[in-house]
PDB file of C-alpha atoms in Angstrom:
ATOM      1  CA  MET J  36     -22.844  10.142  32.347  1.00  0.00           C
ATOM      2  CA  TYR J  37     -22.474   6.715  30.790  1.00  0.00           C
ATOM      3  CA  GLU J  38     -24.663   4.029  29.293  1.00  0.00           C
ATOM      4  CA  ALA J  39     -23.836   0.354  29.746  1.00  0.00           C
ATOM      5  CA  SER J  40     -24.201  -1.741  26.605  1.00  0.00           C
ATOM      6  CA  ASN J  41     -23.478  -5.251  25.410  1.00  0.00           C
ATOM      7  CA  GLU J  42     -23.515  -4.189  21.776  1.00  0.00           C
ATOM      8  CA  TYR J  43     -22.633  -1.238  19.610  1.00  0.00           C
ATOM      9  CA  SER J  44     -25.354   1.390  19.860  1.00  0.00           C
ATOM     10  CA  GLY J  45     -26.280   4.268  17.628  1.00  0.00           C
ATOM     11  CA  GLU J  46     -25.370   7.896  18.023  1.00  0.00           C
ATOM     12  CA  GLY J  47     -24.836   9.042  21.581  1.00  0.00           C
ATOM     13  CA  ASN J  48     -27.064  11.675  23.136  1.00  0.00           C
ATOM     14  CA  LEU J  49     -24.420  13.380  25.263  1.00  0.00           C
ATOM     15  CA  GLU J  50     -22.472  16.407  24.125  1.00  0.00           C
ATOM     16  CA  SER J  51     -20.116  16.650  27.083  1.00  0.00           C
ATOM     17  CA  VAL J  52     -18.540  14.256  29.575  1.00  0.00           C
ATOM     18  CA  ASN J  53     -16.245  14.731  32.550  1.00  0.00           C
ATOM     19  CA  LYS J  54     -13.729  12.669  34.483  1.00  0.00           C
ATOM     20  CA  ASP J  55     -16.374  11.139  36.750  1.00  0.00           C
ATOM     21  CA  ASP J  56     -18.418   9.977  33.748  1.00  0.00           C
ATOM     22  CA  ILE J  57     -15.373   8.204  32.350  1.00  0.00           C
ATOM     23  CA  LYS J  58     -14.565   6.625  35.717  1.00  0.00           C
ATOM     24  CA  ALA J  59     -18.130   5.364  36.035  1.00  0.00           C
ATOM     25  CA  GLY J  60     -17.918   3.734  32.625  1.00  0.00           C
ATOM     26  CA  LEU J  61     -14.604   2.081  33.427  1.00  0.00           C
ATOM     27  CA  ARG J  62     -15.979   0.723  36.715  1.00  0.00           C
ATOM     28  CA  THR J  63     -18.956  -0.726  34.834  1.00  0.00           C
ATOM     29  CA  GLN J  64     -16.524  -2.579  32.609  1.00  0.00           C
ATOM     30  CA  GLY J  65     -14.830  -4.053  35.670  1.00  0.00           C
ATOM     31  CA  LEU J  66     -11.542  -2.162  35.599  1.00  0.00           C
ATOM     32  CA  LYS J  67     -10.206  -1.810  39.135  1.00  0.00           C
ATOM     33  CA  LYS J  68      -7.269  -0.904  41.350  1.00  0.00           C
ATOM     34  CA  GLY J  69      -4.118  -2.847  40.610  1.00  0.00           C
ATOM     35  CA  ASP J  70      -5.005  -3.587  36.995  1.00  0.00           C
ATOM     36  CA  SER J  71      -2.607  -3.022  34.098  1.00  0.00           C
ATOM     37  CA  VAL J  72      -4.253  -1.712  30.940  1.00  0.00           C
ATOM     38  CA  GLY J  73      -3.040  -0.781  27.477  1.00  0.00           C
ATOM     39  CA  VAL J  74      -5.054   2.069  25.993  1.00  0.00           C
ATOM     40  CA  HIS J  75      -5.758   2.952  22.347  1.00  0.00           C
ATOM     41  CA  SER J  76      -7.868   6.057  21.989  1.00  0.00           C
ATOM     42  CA  SER J  77      -9.593   8.754  19.977  1.00  0.00           C
ATOM     43  CA  MET J  78     -10.175  11.920  21.984  1.00  0.00           C
ATOM     44  CA  ARG J  79     -12.769  13.280  19.582  1.00  0.00           C
ATOM     45  CA  SER J  80     -14.866  10.121  19.922  1.00  0.00           C
ATOM     46  CA  PHE J  81     -16.172  11.319  23.310  1.00  0.00           C
ATOM     47  CA  GLY J  82     -17.612  14.549  21.938  1.00  0.00           C
ATOM     48  CA  HIS J  83     -16.515  17.221  24.390  1.00  0.00           C
ATOM     49  CA  VAL J  84     -14.507  16.276  27.491  1.00  0.00           C
ATOM     50  CA  GLU J  85     -14.311  18.713  30.375  1.00  0.00           C
ATOM     51  CA  GLY J  86     -10.603  18.980  31.180  1.00  0.00           C
ATOM     52  CA  GLY J  87      -9.508  17.502  27.852  1.00  0.00           C
ATOM     53  CA  ALA J  88      -6.976  14.683  27.548  1.00  0.00           C
ATOM     54  CA  ASP J  89      -5.764  15.199  31.128  1.00  0.00           C
ATOM     55  CA  ALA J  90      -9.234  14.331  32.424  1.00  0.00           C
ATOM     56  CA  VAL J  91      -9.186  11.039  30.490  1.00  0.00           C
ATOM     57  CA  ILE J  92      -5.725  10.173  31.824  1.00  0.00           C
ATOM     58  CA  ASP J  93      -6.675  11.132  35.377  1.00  0.00           C
ATOM     59  CA  ALA J  94      -9.771   8.926  35.169  1.00  0.00           C
ATOM     60  CA  LEU J  95      -7.661   5.942  34.105  1.00  0.00           C
ATOM     61  CA  LEU J  96      -5.052   6.538  36.805  1.00  0.00           C
ATOM     62  CA  GLU J  97      -7.607   6.948  39.559  1.00  0.00           C
ATOM     63  CA  ILE J  98      -9.370   3.719  38.575  1.00  0.00           C
ATOM     64  CA  VAL J  99      -6.234   1.522  38.574  1.00  0.00           C
ATOM     65  CA  GLY J 100      -4.682   3.362  41.513  1.00  0.00           C
ATOM     66  CA  GLN J 101      -1.050   3.552  42.498  1.00  0.00           C
ATOM     67  CA  GLU J 102      -0.776  -0.242  42.278  1.00  0.00           C
ATOM     68  CA  GLY J 103      -1.909  -0.322  38.641  1.00  0.00           C
ATOM     69  CA  ASN J 104      -0.284   0.543  35.324  1.00  0.00           C
ATOM     70  CA  ILE J 105      -1.393   2.504  32.273  1.00  0.00           C
ATOM     71  CA  VAL J 106       0.266   1.761  28.910  1.00  0.00           C
ATOM     72  CA  MET J 107      -0.124   3.614  25.624  1.00  0.00           C
ATOM     73  CA  SER J 108       1.280   3.442  22.104  1.00  0.00           C
ATOM     74  CA  THR J 109       3.510   6.457  21.533  1.00  0.00           C
ATOM     75  CA  HIS J 110       4.521   5.810  17.936  1.00  0.00           C
ATOM     76  CA  SER J 111       6.834   8.578  16.838  1.00  0.00           C
ATOM     77  CA  ALA J 112       6.009  11.456  14.530  1.00  0.00           C
ATOM     78  CA  ASN J 113       9.704  11.793  13.619  1.00  0.00           C
ATOM     79  CA  LEU J 114       9.134  10.669  10.045  1.00  0.00           C
ATOM     80  CA  SER J 115      10.202  12.171   6.749  1.00  0.00           C
ATOM     81  CA  LYS J 116       8.343  10.826   3.702  1.00  0.00           C
ATOM     82  CA  ASP J 117      10.587   9.445   0.993  1.00  0.00           C
ATOM     83  CA  ARG J 118       9.864   8.641  -2.644  1.00  0.00           C
ATOM     84  CA  ARG J 119       9.458   4.975  -3.550  1.00  0.00           C
ATOM     85  CA  THR J 120      11.229   3.620  -6.595  1.00  0.00           C
ATOM     86  CA  PRO J 121       9.180   1.981  -9.377  1.00  0.00           C
ATOM     87  CA  GLU J 122      10.584  -1.384  -8.278  1.00  0.00           C
ATOM     88  CA  GLU J 123       9.487  -0.803  -4.676  1.00  0.00           C
ATOM     89  CA  ILE J 124       6.014   0.147  -5.833  1.00  0.00           C
ATOM     90  CA  ALA J 125       5.858  -2.940  -8.047  1.00  0.00           C
ATOM     91  CA  ILE J 126       6.615  -5.348  -5.166  1.00  0.00           C
ATOM     92  CA  GLY J 127       4.002  -3.739  -2.901  1.00  0.00           C
ATOM     93  CA  VAL J 128       5.752  -1.125  -0.758  1.00  0.00           C
ATOM     94  CA  SER J 129       2.816   1.179   0.040  1.00  0.00           C
ATOM     95  CA  TRP J 130       4.744   3.930   1.852  1.00  0.00           C
ATOM     96  CA  LEU J 131       8.296   4.800   2.875  1.00  0.00           C
ATOM     97  CA  PHE J 132       9.581   7.126   5.610  1.00  0.00           C
ATOM     98  CA  LYS J 133      13.047   8.039   6.825  1.00  0.00           C
ATOM     99  CA  LEU J 134      13.303   8.062  10.621  1.00  0.00           C
ATOM    100  CA  LEU J 135      14.610  11.290  12.073  1.00  0.00           C
ATOM    101  CA  PRO J 136      16.535  11.360  15.403  1.00  0.00           C
ATOM    102  CA  TYR J 137      14.436  10.033  18.292  1.00  0.00           C
ATOM    103  CA  ASP J 138      14.368  11.390  21.837  1.00  0.00           C
ATOM    104  CA  PRO J 139      11.974   9.546  24.179  1.00  0.00           C
ATOM    105  CA  LYS J 140      11.421  12.700  26.217  1.00  0.00           C
ATOM    106  CA  GLU J 141      10.929  15.113  23.329  1.00  0.00           C
ATOM    107  CA  THR J 142       9.758  13.343  20.165  1.00  0.00           C
ATOM    108  CA  PRO J 143       5.996  13.870  19.664  1.00  0.00           C
ATOM    109  CA  VAL J 144       3.640  10.986  18.916  1.00  0.00           C
ATOM    110  CA  ARG J 145       1.388  10.272  15.952  1.00  0.00           C
ATOM    111  CA  THR J 146      -1.176   8.264  17.944  1.00  0.00           C
ATOM    112  CA  GLY J 147      -3.358  11.119  19.175  1.00  0.00           C
ATOM    113  CA  ILE J 148      -3.683  13.827  21.805  1.00  0.00           C
ATOM    114  CA  ILE J 149      -4.256  11.448  24.731  1.00  0.00           C
ATOM    115  CA  PRO J 150      -0.916   9.568  24.363  1.00  0.00           C
ATOM    116  CA  GLU J 151       0.810  12.846  23.442  1.00  0.00           C
ATOM    117  CA  THR J 152      -0.380  14.331  26.736  1.00  0.00           C
ATOM    118  CA  PHE J 153       0.350  11.101  28.594  1.00  0.00           C
ATOM    119  CA  ARG J 154       3.996  10.900  27.500  1.00  0.00           C
ATOM    120  CA  LYS J 155       4.658  14.273  29.159  1.00  0.00           C
ATOM    121  CA  ARG J 156       3.339  13.156  32.545  1.00  0.00           C
ATOM    122  CA  LYS J 157       5.794  12.922  35.420  1.00  0.00           C
ATOM    123  CA  GLY J 158       6.938   9.349  35.954  1.00  0.00           C
ATOM    124  CA  VAL J 159       6.035   8.077  32.482  1.00  0.00           C
ATOM    125  CA  VAL J 160       8.642   5.730  30.975  1.00  0.00           C
ATOM    126  CA  ARG J 161       8.815   5.638  27.187  1.00  0.00           C
ATOM    127  CA  GLY J 162      10.447   2.798  25.303  1.00  0.00           C
ATOM    128  CA  SER J 163      13.534   3.060  23.138  1.00  0.00           C
ATOM    129  CA  HIS J 164      12.068   1.941  19.791  1.00  0.00           C
ATOM    130  CA  PRO J 165      12.665   4.866  17.403  1.00  0.00           C
ATOM    131  CA  SER J 166       9.326   4.598  15.609  1.00  0.00           C
ATOM    132  CA  ASN J 167       6.950   2.292  17.508  1.00  0.00           C
ATOM    133  CA  SER J 168       7.572   3.054  21.166  1.00  0.00           C
ATOM    134  CA  ILE J 169       5.290   2.296  24.084  1.00  0.00           C
ATOM    135  CA  ALA J 170       4.973   4.470  27.190  1.00  0.00           C
ATOM    136  CA  ALA J 171       3.843   3.365  30.630  1.00  0.00           C
ATOM    137  CA  LEU J 172       3.083   4.842  34.037  1.00  0.00           C
ATOM    138  CA  GLY J 173       2.916   2.829  37.249  1.00  0.00           C
ATOM    139  CA  PRO J 174       5.074   0.613  39.447  1.00  0.00           C
ATOM    140  CA  ASN J 175       5.952  -1.646  36.474  1.00  0.00           C
ATOM    141  CA  ALA J 176       6.359   1.130  33.913  1.00  0.00           C
ATOM    142  CA  LYS J 177       9.920   0.335  32.876  1.00  0.00           C
ATOM    143  CA  GLU J 178       9.107  -3.314  32.217  1.00  0.00           C
ATOM    144  CA  LEU J 179       5.877  -2.531  30.371  1.00  0.00           C
ATOM    145  CA  SER J 180       7.558   0.029  28.117  1.00  0.00           C
ATOM    146  CA  GLU J 181       9.619  -2.805  26.593  1.00  0.00           C
ATOM    147  CA  GLY J 182       6.703  -4.066  24.501  1.00  0.00           C
ATOM    148  CA  TRP J 183       3.166  -5.422  24.514  1.00  0.00           C
ATOM    149  CA  HIS J 184       4.424  -8.881  25.465  1.00  0.00           C
ATOM    150  CA  ARG J 185       5.082  -7.458  28.925  1.00  0.00           C
ATOM    151  CA  LEU J 186       1.418  -6.521  29.313  1.00  0.00           C
ATOM    152  CA  LEU J 187       0.529 -10.053  28.242  1.00  0.00           C
ATOM    153  CA  ASP J 188       2.901 -11.433  30.893  1.00  0.00           C
ATOM    154  CA  ARG J 189       1.104  -9.357  33.538  1.00  0.00           C
ATOM    155  CA  ASP J 190      -2.336 -10.601  32.425  1.00  0.00           C
ATOM    156  CA  GLY J 191      -3.300  -7.059  31.506  1.00  0.00           C
ATOM    157  CA  TYR J 192      -6.197  -5.560  29.611  1.00  0.00           C
ATOM    158  CA  ILE J 193      -6.634  -3.706  26.345  1.00  0.00           C
ATOM    159  CA  LEU J 194      -8.976  -0.704  26.432  1.00  0.00           C
ATOM    160  CA  LEU J 195     -10.244   0.728  23.148  1.00  0.00           C
ATOM    161  CA  ILE J 196     -11.671   4.248  23.447  1.00  0.00           C
ATOM    162  CA  GLY J 197     -13.566   5.204  20.313  1.00  0.00           C
ATOM    163  CA  VAL J 198     -11.346   3.024  18.128  1.00  0.00           C
ATOM    164  CA  GLY J 199     -11.531  -0.608  17.065  1.00  0.00           C
ATOM    165  CA  LEU J 200      -9.266  -3.637  17.142  1.00  0.00           C
ATOM    166  CA  GLU J 201      -7.561  -2.326  14.002  1.00  0.00           C
ATOM    167  CA  SER J 202      -5.625  -0.047  16.377  1.00  0.00           C
ATOM    168  CA  CYS J 203      -4.525  -2.878  18.670  1.00  0.00           C
ATOM    169  CA  THR J 204      -0.951  -3.587  17.598  1.00  0.00           C
ATOM    170  CA  ALA J 205      -0.570  -6.045  20.488  1.00  0.00           C
ATOM    171  CA  MET J 206      -2.499  -8.526  18.353  1.00  0.00           C
ATOM    172  CA  HIS J 207       0.694  -9.135  16.382  1.00  0.00           C
ATOM    173  CA  LEU J 208       1.773 -11.250  19.374  1.00  0.00           C
ATOM    174  CA  ALA J 209      -0.523 -14.014  18.123  1.00  0.00           C
ATOM    175  CA  GLU J 210       1.439 -14.339  14.894  1.00  0.00           C
ATOM    176  CA  LYS J 211       4.381 -15.748  16.839  1.00  0.00           C
ATOM    177  CA  CYS J 212       2.184 -18.613  18.023  1.00  0.00           C
ATOM    178  CA  VAL J 213       1.017 -19.719  14.569  1.00  0.00           C
ATOM    179  CA  GLN J 214       2.739 -21.134  11.505  1.00  0.00           C
ATOM    180  CA  LEU J 215       1.113 -19.169   8.717  1.00  0.00           C
ATOM    181  CA  PRO J 216       0.720 -20.937   5.355  1.00  0.00           C
ATOM    182  CA  GLU J 217       3.330 -20.312   2.689  1.00  0.00           C
ATOM    183  CA  ARG J 218       0.882 -18.407   0.465  1.00  0.00           C
ATOM    184  CA  ILE J 219       0.491 -15.760   3.184  1.00  0.00           C
ATOM    185  CA  LEU J 220       4.146 -15.674   4.161  1.00  0.00           C
ATOM    186  CA  LYS J 221       5.041 -14.867   0.558  1.00  0.00           C
ATOM    187  CA  LYS J 222       2.729 -11.857   0.698  1.00  0.00           C
ATOM    188  CA  ILE J 223       4.013 -10.413   3.965  1.00  0.00           C
ATOM    189  CA  THR J 224       7.735 -11.288   3.889  1.00  0.00           C
ATOM    190  CA  PRO J 225       9.783  -8.494   2.279  1.00  0.00           C
ATOM    191  CA  PRO J 226      12.731  -9.401   0.016  1.00  0.00           C
ATOM    192  CA  HIS J 227      16.201  -9.230   1.572  1.00  0.00           C
ATOM    193  CA  TRP J 228      17.316  -6.441  -0.714  1.00  0.00           C
ATOM    194  CA  LEU J 229      14.530  -4.211   0.626  1.00  0.00           C
ATOM    195  CA  ILE J 230      15.529  -4.881   4.242  1.00  0.00           C
ATOM    196  CA  GLU J 231      19.176  -4.179   3.454  1.00  0.00           C
ATOM    197  CA  LYS J 232      18.327  -0.975   1.611  1.00  0.00           C
ATOM    198  CA  HIS J 233      15.926   0.301   4.306  1.00  0.00           C
ATOM    199  CA  PRO J 234      17.014  -1.280   7.620  1.00  0.00           C
ATOM    200  CA  GLU J 235      14.742  -1.208  10.672  1.00  0.00           C
ATOM    201  CA  GLY J 236      15.675   1.571  13.047  1.00  0.00           C
ATOM    202  CA  GLU J 237      16.475   3.889  10.159  1.00  0.00           C
ATOM    203  CA  TRP J 238      13.392   3.491   7.989  1.00  0.00           C
ATOM    204  CA  GLU J 239       9.679   2.890   8.394  1.00  0.00           C
ATOM    205  CA  TRP J 240       7.877   1.180   5.519  1.00  0.00           C
ATOM    206  CA  ASP J 241       4.887  -1.020   4.812  1.00  0.00           C
ATOM    207  CA  PHE J 242       5.006  -4.200   2.764  1.00  0.00           C
ATOM    208  CA  GLY J 243       2.245  -6.619   1.888  1.00  0.00           C
ATOM    209  CA  PRO J 244      -1.274  -6.888   3.318  1.00  0.00           C
ATOM    210  CA  TYR J 245      -1.763  -5.795   6.928  1.00  0.00           C
ATOM    211  CA  PRO J 246      -3.946  -8.186   8.965  1.00  0.00           C
ATOM    212  CA  ASP J 247      -7.512  -6.976   9.397  1.00  0.00           C
ATOM    213  CA  PHE J 248      -7.727  -7.209  13.199  1.00  0.00           C
ATOM    214  CA  ALA J 249     -11.225  -5.672  13.209  1.00  0.00           C
ATOM    215  CA  LYS J 250     -12.679  -8.924  11.879  1.00  0.00           C
ATOM    216  CA  LEU J 251     -12.193 -10.400  15.333  1.00  0.00           C
ATOM    217  CA  THR J 252     -14.572  -7.894  16.972  1.00  0.00           C
ATOM    218  CA  ASN J 253     -17.779  -9.905  16.573  1.00  0.00           C
ATOM    219  CA  PRO J 254     -16.203 -13.147  17.832  1.00  0.00           C
ATOM    220  CA  CYS J 255     -14.956 -11.268  20.915  1.00  0.00           C
ATOM    221  CA  ILE J 256     -18.456  -9.969  21.631  1.00  0.00           C
ATOM    222  CA  GLU J 257     -20.106 -13.326  20.956  1.00  0.00           C
ATOM    223  CA  ARG J 258     -17.668 -15.147  23.228  1.00  0.00           C
ATOM    224  CA  GLY J 259     -18.459 -12.631  25.963  1.00  0.00           C
ATOM    225  CA  ILE J 260     -14.829 -11.591  26.446  1.00  0.00           C
ATOM    226  CA  MET J 261     -15.247  -7.965  25.359  1.00  0.00           C
ATOM    227  CA  LYS J 262     -17.035  -5.618  27.755  1.00  0.00           C
ATOM    228  CA  THR J 263     -18.578  -2.595  26.072  1.00  0.00           C
ATOM    229  CA  VAL J 264     -19.867   0.658  27.533  1.00  0.00           C
ATOM    230  CA  LYS J 265     -20.902   4.013  26.105  1.00  0.00           C
ATOM    231  CA  VAL J 266     -19.398   7.205  27.561  1.00  0.00           C
ATOM    232  CA  GLY J 267     -20.648  10.323  25.843  1.00  0.00           C
ATOM    233  CA  GLU J 268     -20.337   9.649  22.126  1.00  0.00           C
ATOM    234  CA  ALA J 269     -17.536   7.108  22.600  1.00  0.00           C
ATOM    235  CA  THR J 270     -17.757   3.336  22.710  1.00  0.00           C
ATOM    236  CA  LEU J 271     -15.265   1.862  25.193  1.00  0.00           C
ATOM    237  CA  GLU J 272     -14.274  -1.790  24.759  1.00  0.00           C
ATOM    238  CA  LEU J 273     -12.311  -3.688  27.405  1.00  0.00           C
ATOM    239  CA  ILE J 274     -10.788  -7.125  26.920  1.00  0.00           C
ATOM    240  CA  LYS J 275      -8.134  -9.243  28.600  1.00  0.00           C
ATOM    241  CA  LEU J 276      -5.128  -9.310  26.277  1.00  0.00           C
ATOM    242  CA  ARG J 277      -4.574 -13.012  26.941  1.00  0.00           C
ATOM    243  CA  GLU J 278      -8.126 -13.864  25.876  1.00  0.00           C
ATOM    244  CA  LEU J 279      -7.811 -11.689  22.786  1.00  0.00           C
ATOM    245  CA  ILE J 280      -4.552 -13.327  21.722  1.00  0.00           C
ATOM    246  CA  ASP J 281      -5.872 -16.835  22.382  1.00  0.00           C
ATOM    247  CA  LEU J 282      -8.947 -16.153  20.253  1.00  0.00           C
ATOM    248  CA  TYR J 283      -6.896 -14.640  17.436  1.00  0.00           C
ATOM    249  CA  VAL J 284      -4.569 -17.656  17.463  1.00  0.00           C
ATOM    250  CA  GLU J 285      -7.618 -19.906  17.184  1.00  0.00           C
ATOM    251  CA  TYR J 286      -8.908 -18.008  14.163  1.00  0.00           C
ATOM    252  CA  LEU J 287      -5.510 -17.770  12.487  1.00  0.00           C
ATOM    253  CA  LYS J 288      -5.206 -21.536  12.684  1.00  0.00           C
ATOM    254  CA  MET J 289      -8.725 -22.011  11.379  1.00  0.00           C
ATOM    255  CA  ASP J 290      -8.959 -19.450   8.568  1.00  0.00           C
ATOM    256  CA  PRO J 291      -5.895 -17.186   8.228  1.00  0.00           C
ATOM    257  CA  ASP J 292      -6.876 -15.857   4.793  1.00  0.00           C
ATOM    258  CA  LEU J 293      -9.782 -14.093   6.463  1.00  0.00           C
ATOM    259  CA  PHE J 294      -7.368 -11.552   7.953  1.00  0.00           C
ATOM    260  CA  TYR J 295      -4.797 -11.238   5.150  1.00  0.00           C
ATOM    261  CA  ASP J 296      -6.865 -11.249   1.970  1.00  0.00           C
ATOM    262  CA  LYS J 297      -9.317  -8.360   1.606  1.00  0.00           C
ATOM    263  CA  SER J 298     -11.108 -10.086  -1.268  1.00  0.00           C
ATOM    264  CA  TYR J 299     -11.419 -13.361   0.635  1.00  0.00           C
ATOM    265  CA  LYS J 300     -14.795 -14.493   1.925  1.00  0.00           C
ATOM    266  CA  GLN J 301     -15.140 -16.733   4.929  1.00  0.00           C
ATOM    267  CA  GLY J 302     -14.880 -20.388   3.994  1.00  0.00           C
ATOM    268  CA  ALA J 303     -16.656 -23.427   5.312  1.00  0.00           C
ATOM    269  CA  SER J 304     -13.775 -24.220   7.637  1.00  0.00           C
ATOM    270  CA  ALA J 305     -14.496 -21.182   9.797  1.00  0.00           C
ATOM    271  CA  GLU J 306     -17.281 -21.005  12.367  1.00  0.00           C
ATOM    272  CA  PRO J 307     -20.439 -19.837  10.575  1.00  0.00           C
ATOM    273  CA  ASN J 308     -21.627 -16.260  11.115  1.00  0.00           C
ATOM    274  CA  ARG J 309     -18.782 -15.508  13.506  1.00  0.00           C
ATOM    275  CA  ILE J 310     -17.260 -12.614  11.592  1.00  0.00           C
TER     276      ILE J 310
END
């Protein structure tokens, strides 16, 4: 069973859901045959699901049909933690991992049981990025596995199952549309020596503040571009990726510090009471 909602609600009153419950919720949100949707998920958020992760995947596939596409983050678990030097710690490197050999067909994911189950499905195409791959199933799977920009090109959706916008890595697409101020660029641009020492494709590391995507949740709801439904214990949020990116670009231009400075409070230049 599902409960339609325009806002976040309290604790759910369902202990178990099945495939039909999930399909009913997705239909309420407006997802339909032929749609392309990128999914970020938490299996445990539902409570108990009859049929497990396969039931969730089957529900998605049956809603979009053979004409539609399902896309998921399949970020690799092929990481070996490495010790940071004092200098790396001093400049703000928060973690450092060595990438182990990557096999799209065999390397497990670190993004949860639903994408881990999904990647093993017949017909799924997984991208070649050694650490941050994307997997897709549908008639446009190969194209969509190249990156989230392909889902944007197809006017696709983002579906959040029991997780928030902080999980939506596609939001980084907005950063290419905005010239961030120098004060922020200095915080998020790693020094050349760090890039040379730990090149992309061989290492995974984090430098500088990560944008707080979740701060865009309330504006999405207030603008009416995020459709929310409750399925079991999980809150499902559906939004057109194009509308999400356009709104994030608007806010980055208006008040970029809001997303990059955790101690920053919304200034007068931003829309009041929006976040």
